[in-house]
């Protein structure tokens, strides 16, 4: 099991881990109690993981480009277990730089950069879930949550498929963060050393500050590569001081502005309103109003 660093040494107290049931699980029997699932069922999942997933190739069209994404969807037996694990690890306090979590949003992520002077760099980790391998999940349970080796490996196998985090599980988003926290912490330390603000929304990482430049970008890419992740080079974006674009939201003169497509869609929907698109119109209008309300804070 690879020893990824979870510093500082006082993290158990800092994160309040002793108060969480998911922490320091010493046996598979106790794990079955925590997960409210018979040990026999957990062992069956461990031995025959492919029997507990539905596999599908799904075509996704975005910005005129169609890609095929492999979906690994836990079945009716495994999905409730994954939901419970998600709930349990979601109780662990997360760093301020993470915005893909409960009571946060991509809008608040963009807002964190709106008042920062300087340049912005956006980076997208390619295939974030498939490239988060089982050994990183095992390290999270083994080193951060202090499971014995056999229990950490057992839990990691239940949480992954084909040696990586599944793409269609309710557990994937939060588990991917914790499995990759050593990398994110290293990126955050690099950013702080240069007075740069870093935030994360799932697999999108944004940096804003006066020291954001090509040299900083190459250092970021070096750290990401060290943890065996790849960056989507087509989505690397630099922005100047007066205009930024983060998570599909423009930042102009320190104000959040909905992107042109959202505004255009609302105008078109209002022109051709009917019972079929009323919910779509409401959703987009509510999103625009939410951006306005965040601006006002």
Coordinates of C-alpha atoms in Angstrom, one line a residue:
X1 CA 0.0 0.0 0.0
X2 CA 1.5 3.3 -1.1
X3 CA 2.0 5.8 1.8
X4 CA 0.6 9.1 0.5
X5 CA 1.2 11.9 3.0
X6 CA -1.7 13.2 5.0
X7 CA 0.0 16.0 7.0
X8 CA 0.2 17.5 9.6
X9 CA 0.6 14.8 12.2
X10 CA -2.2 16.4 14.3
X11 CA -4.7 15.8 11.5
X12 CA -6.8 13.3 13.6
X13 CA -7.6 16.1 16.1
X14 CA -7.7 18.8 13.4
X15 CA -10.4 16.8 11.4
X16 CA -12.2 15.5 14.5
X17 CA -11.8 12.0 13.2
X18 CA -12.1 10.3 16.6
X19 CA -15.8 11.3 16.7
X20 CA -16.6 9.7 13.3
X21 CA -17.8 6.0 13.0
X22 CA -15.9 5.7 9.7
X23 CA -12.6 6.2 11.4
X24 CA -10.2 3.5 12.7
X25 CA -12.4 0.5 11.7
X26 CA -10.3 -2.4 13.0
X27 CA -12.1 -5.4 11.5
X28 CA -14.3 -6.5 8.5
X29 CA -16.9 -7.6 11.0
X30 CA -17.1 -4.1 12.5
X31 CA -17.1 -2.6 9.0
X32 CA -20.2 -4.7 8.1
X33 CA -21.8 -3.2 11.2
X34 CA -20.9 0.4 10.1
X35 CA -22.1 -0.2 6.6
X36 CA -25.3 -1.9 7.8
X37 CA -24.6 -4.9 5.5
X38 CA -24.0 -8.5 6.2
X39 CA -20.4 -9.5 6.0
X40 CA -21.3 -12.3 3.6
X41 CA -22.7 -9.7 1.2
X42 CA -19.6 -7.6 1.5
X43 CA -17.3 -10.6 0.9
X44 CA -19.4 -11.5 -2.2
X45 CA -18.9 -7.9 -3.6
X46 CA -15.2 -8.1 -2.8
X47 CA -14.8 -11.5 -4.7
X48 CA -17.2 -10.8 -7.6
X49 CA -17.3 -7.0 -8.1
X50 CA -18.4 -7.2 -11.7
X51 CA -21.7 -8.9 -10.6
X52 CA -22.7 -5.7 -8.8
X53 CA -22.4 -3.2 -11.7
X54 CA -24.3 -2.2 -14.8
X55 CA -21.8 -1.2 -17.6
X56 CA -22.9 1.1 -20.3
X57 CA -21.3 3.2 -23.1
X58 CA -23.0 6.6 -23.1
X59 CA -22.6 9.3 -25.8
X60 CA -22.3 12.8 -24.4
X61 CA -22.5 15.8 -26.7
X62 CA -20.9 19.1 -25.4
X63 CA -19.9 22.1 -27.4
X64 CA -20.7 20.3 -30.6
X65 CA -18.4 17.4 -29.8
X66 CA -19.7 13.9 -29.0
X67 CA -17.7 11.6 -26.7
X68 CA -18.4 8.1 -25.5
X69 CA -18.1 7.8 -21.8
X70 CA -18.0 4.4 -20.0
X71 CA -20.5 4.4 -17.2
X72 CA -20.1 1.9 -14.3
X73 CA -23.3 2.0 -12.3
X74 CA -23.6 0.1 -9.0
X75 CA -26.6 -2.2 -8.9
X76 CA -29.5 -2.2 -6.3
X77 CA -27.3 -4.1 -3.8
X78 CA -24.1 -2.0 -4.0
X79 CA -25.6 1.5 -4.6
X80 CA -27.1 1.8 -1.1
X81 CA -23.7 0.8 0.4
X82 CA -21.9 3.4 -1.7
X83 CA -24.5 6.0 -0.7
X84 CA -23.8 5.2 3.0
X85 CA -20.1 5.4 2.5
X86 CA -20.5 8.7 0.8
X87 CA -22.6 10.0 3.7
X88 CA -20.0 8.8 6.2
X89 CA -16.9 10.3 4.5
X90 CA -18.9 13.5 3.8
X91 CA -18.9 14.2 7.5
X92 CA -15.1 14.7 7.4
X93 CA -14.4 18.4 7.3
X94 CA -13.0 19.5 4.0
X95 CA -10.4 22.2 3.1
X96 CA -11.7 25.6 2.2
X97 CA -10.4 25.2 -1.4
X98 CA -12.9 22.5 -2.2
X99 CA -16.2 23.7 -3.6
X100 CA -17.7 20.4 -5.0
X101 CA -19.4 19.5 -1.8
X102 CA -22.7 19.9 0.1
X103 CA -23.7 23.5 0.7
X104 CA -21.4 24.8 -2.0
X105 CA -21.5 25.2 -5.8
X106 CA -19.7 26.1 -9.0
X107 CA -21.0 29.6 -8.6
X108 CA -19.4 30.0 -5.1
X109 CA -16.3 28.5 -6.6
X110 CA -16.2 31.3 -9.2
X111 CA -17.0 33.8 -6.5
X112 CA -13.9 32.9 -4.6
X113 CA -11.8 34.3 -7.5
X114 CA -13.9 37.4 -8.2
X115 CA -12.2 39.8 -5.8
X116 CA -8.6 38.4 -6.3
X117 CA -6.3 40.6 -8.3
X118 CA -4.1 39.0 -11.0
X119 CA -4.3 36.4 -13.7
X120 CA -6.3 33.1 -13.7
X121 CA -5.2 29.7 -14.8
X122 CA -7.9 26.9 -15.3
X123 CA -6.8 23.3 -15.5
X124 CA -9.0 20.2 -16.1
X125 CA -7.8 16.7 -14.9
X126 CA -8.5 14.3 -17.7
X127 CA -10.5 11.1 -16.8
X128 CA -10.4 12.0 -13.1
X129 CA -12.4 9.0 -11.8
X130 CA -10.8 6.3 -14.0
X131 CA -7.3 7.7 -13.3
X132 CA -7.9 7.6 -9.5
X133 CA -6.7 4.1 -8.9
X134 CA -7.5 1.6 -6.2
X135 CA -4.2 2.0 -4.4
X136 CA -5.0 5.7 -3.7
X137 CA -8.4 4.7 -2.3
X138 CA -6.6 2.1 -0.1
X139 CA -4.2 4.7 1.1
X140 CA -7.0 7.0 2.1
X141 CA -8.6 4.3 4.2
X142 CA -5.3 2.8 5.5
X143 CA -3.3 6.0 6.3
X144 CA -5.9 8.7 6.7
X145 CA -8.7 6.7 8.4
X146 CA -6.2 4.3 10.0
X147 CA -7.6 1.0 8.9
X148 CA -5.5 -2.2 9.2
X149 CA -4.0 -3.2 5.8
X150 CA -6.4 -6.0 5.2
X151 CA -9.5 -3.9 6.1
X152 CA -8.3 -1.0 4.0
X153 CA -7.8 -3.2 1.0
X154 CA -11.2 -4.9 1.5
X155 CA -12.9 -1.5 1.7
X156 CA -11.0 -0.2 -1.4
X157 CA -12.1 -3.1 -3.4
X158 CA -15.8 -2.5 -2.4
X159 CA -15.4 1.1 -3.5
X160 CA -13.7 0.6 -6.9
X161 CA -14.1 -1.4 -10.1
X162 CA -11.5 -2.4 -12.6
X163 CA -8.8 -0.9 -10.3
X164 CA -10.3 2.6 -10.2
X165 CA -13.1 4.7 -8.8
X166 CA -16.4 4.0 -10.7
X167 CA -17.8 6.7 -13.0
X168 CA -21.4 6.3 -12.1
X169 CA -21.4 5.8 -8.3
X170 CA -22.9 8.3 -5.7
X171 CA -19.6 7.7 -3.8
X172 CA -17.2 8.7 -6.6
X173 CA -17.1 12.5 -6.3
X174 CA -16.2 12.7 -2.6
X175 CA -14.0 9.6 -2.6
X176 CA -12.0 10.9 -5.5
X177 CA -11.3 14.1 -3.6
X178 CA -10.1 12.3 -0.5
X179 CA -8.0 9.7 -2.5
X180 CA -6.3 12.6 -4.2
X181 CA -6.1 15.0 -1.3
X182 CA -2.2 14.7 -1.0
X183 CA -2.0 16.0 -4.5
X184 CA -4.4 18.8 -3.9
X185 CA -2.7 19.8 -0.7
X186 CA 0.6 20.0 -2.5
X187 CA -0.9 22.2 -5.2
X188 CA -2.4 24.4 -2.5
X189 CA 0.9 24.7 -0.7
X190 CA 2.5 25.7 -4.0
X191 CA -0.2 28.3 -4.5
X192 CA 0.0 29.7 -1.0
X193 CA 3.8 30.1 -1.3
X194 CA 3.1 32.5 -4.3
X195 CA 0.1 34.2 -2.7
X196 CA -2.2 32.5 -5.3
X197 CA -5.8 31.5 -4.6
X198 CA -6.6 27.9 -5.6
X199 CA -10.0 26.3 -5.7
X200 CA -11.3 22.9 -6.9
X201 CA -14.6 21.9 -8.3
X202 CA -14.6 18.1 -9.0
X203 CA -11.8 17.9 -11.6
X204 CA -11.5 21.6 -12.4
X205 CA -8.7 23.5 -10.7
X206 CA -8.5 27.3 -10.8
X207 CA -5.6 29.5 -9.7
X208 CA -5.8 33.3 -9.4
X209 CA -3.0 35.7 -8.4
X210 CA -0.3 38.0 -9.7
X211 CA 2.2 35.2 -9.8
X212 CA 0.1 33.0 -12.1
X213 CA 2.3 32.6 -15.3
X214 CA 3.8 29.9 -17.5
X215 CA 6.4 28.9 -15.0
X216 CA 3.7 28.4 -12.4
X217 CA 1.7 26.4 -14.9
X218 CA 4.6 24.0 -15.6
X219 CA 5.1 23.5 -11.8
X220 CA 1.4 22.6 -11.4
X221 CA 1.6 20.2 -14.3
X222 CA 4.7 18.6 -12.8
X223 CA 2.9 18.0 -9.5
X224 CA -0.2 16.5 -11.2
X225 CA 2.0 14.2 -13.3
X226 CA 3.8 13.0 -10.2
X227 CA 0.5 11.6 -8.9
X228 CA -0.2 9.8 -12.2
X229 CA -2.9 12.1 -13.5
X230 CA -3.0 13.8 -16.9
X231 CA -4.3 17.3 -17.8
X232 CA -6.6 17.9 -20.7
X233 CA -4.3 20.3 -22.6
X234 CA -7.2 21.6 -24.7
X235 CA -8.8 22.9 -21.6
X236 CA -5.8 24.8 -20.1
X237 CA -6.9 28.4 -20.1
X238 CA -5.1 31.7 -19.0
X239 CA -7.2 34.8 -18.3
X240 CA -6.1 38.4 -17.7
X241 CA -6.8 40.7 -14.8
X242 CA -10.2 42.2 -16.0
X243 CA -11.9 39.1 -17.4
X244 CA -12.0 35.5 -16.1
X245 CA -14.1 32.5 -16.9
X246 CA -14.5 29.8 -14.3
X247 CA -17.0 26.8 -14.4
X248 CA -18.9 28.4 -17.2
X249 CA -19.3 31.7 -15.4
X250 CA -17.7 35.0 -16.5
X251 CA -16.1 37.3 -14.0
X252 CA -16.0 40.9 -15.4
X253 CA -14.9 43.7 -13.1
X254 CA -15.2 41.5 -10.1
X255 CA -18.8 40.6 -10.9
X256 CA -20.2 37.2 -11.8
X257 CA -22.0 37.1 -15.2
X258 CA -23.9 34.1 -16.7
X259 CA -22.4 32.9 -19.9
X260 CA -23.9 34.0 -23.2
X261 CA -25.4 30.6 -23.9
X262 CA -27.5 30.5 -20.7
X263 CA -28.8 34.0 -21.4
X264 CA -29.5 33.2 -25.0
X265 CA -31.3 30.0 -24.0
X266 CA -33.5 31.9 -21.6
X267 CA -34.5 34.4 -24.3
X268 CA -35.3 31.7 -26.7
X269 CA -37.3 29.7 -24.2
X270 CA -39.3 32.8 -23.3
X271 CA -40.1 33.4 -26.9
X272 CA -41.3 29.8 -27.5
X273 CA -42.7 28.9 -24.1
X274 CA -44.8 25.8 -23.8
X275 CA -45.5 23.0 -21.3
X276 CA -42.6 21.0 -22.5
X277 CA -39.9 23.5 -21.7
X278 CA -41.3 25.4 -18.8
X279 CA -39.2 23.4 -16.3
X280 CA -36.1 24.1 -18.4
X281 CA -36.9 27.8 -18.3
X282 CA -37.4 27.8 -14.6
X283 CA -34.1 25.9 -14.0
X284 CA -32.1 28.4 -16.1
X285 CA -33.9 31.4 -14.6
X286 CA -33.3 30.2 -11.1
X287 CA -29.6 29.6 -12.0
X288 CA -29.2 33.2 -13.2
X289 CA -31.0 34.5 -10.1
X290 CA -28.7 32.5 -7.9
X291 CA -25.7 34.1 -9.6
X292 CA -27.2 37.5 -9.0
X293 CA -27.8 36.6 -5.3
X294 CA -24.2 35.4 -4.9
X295 CA -23.0 38.7 -6.5
X296 CA -24.9 40.6 -3.8
X297 CA -23.1 38.9 -0.9

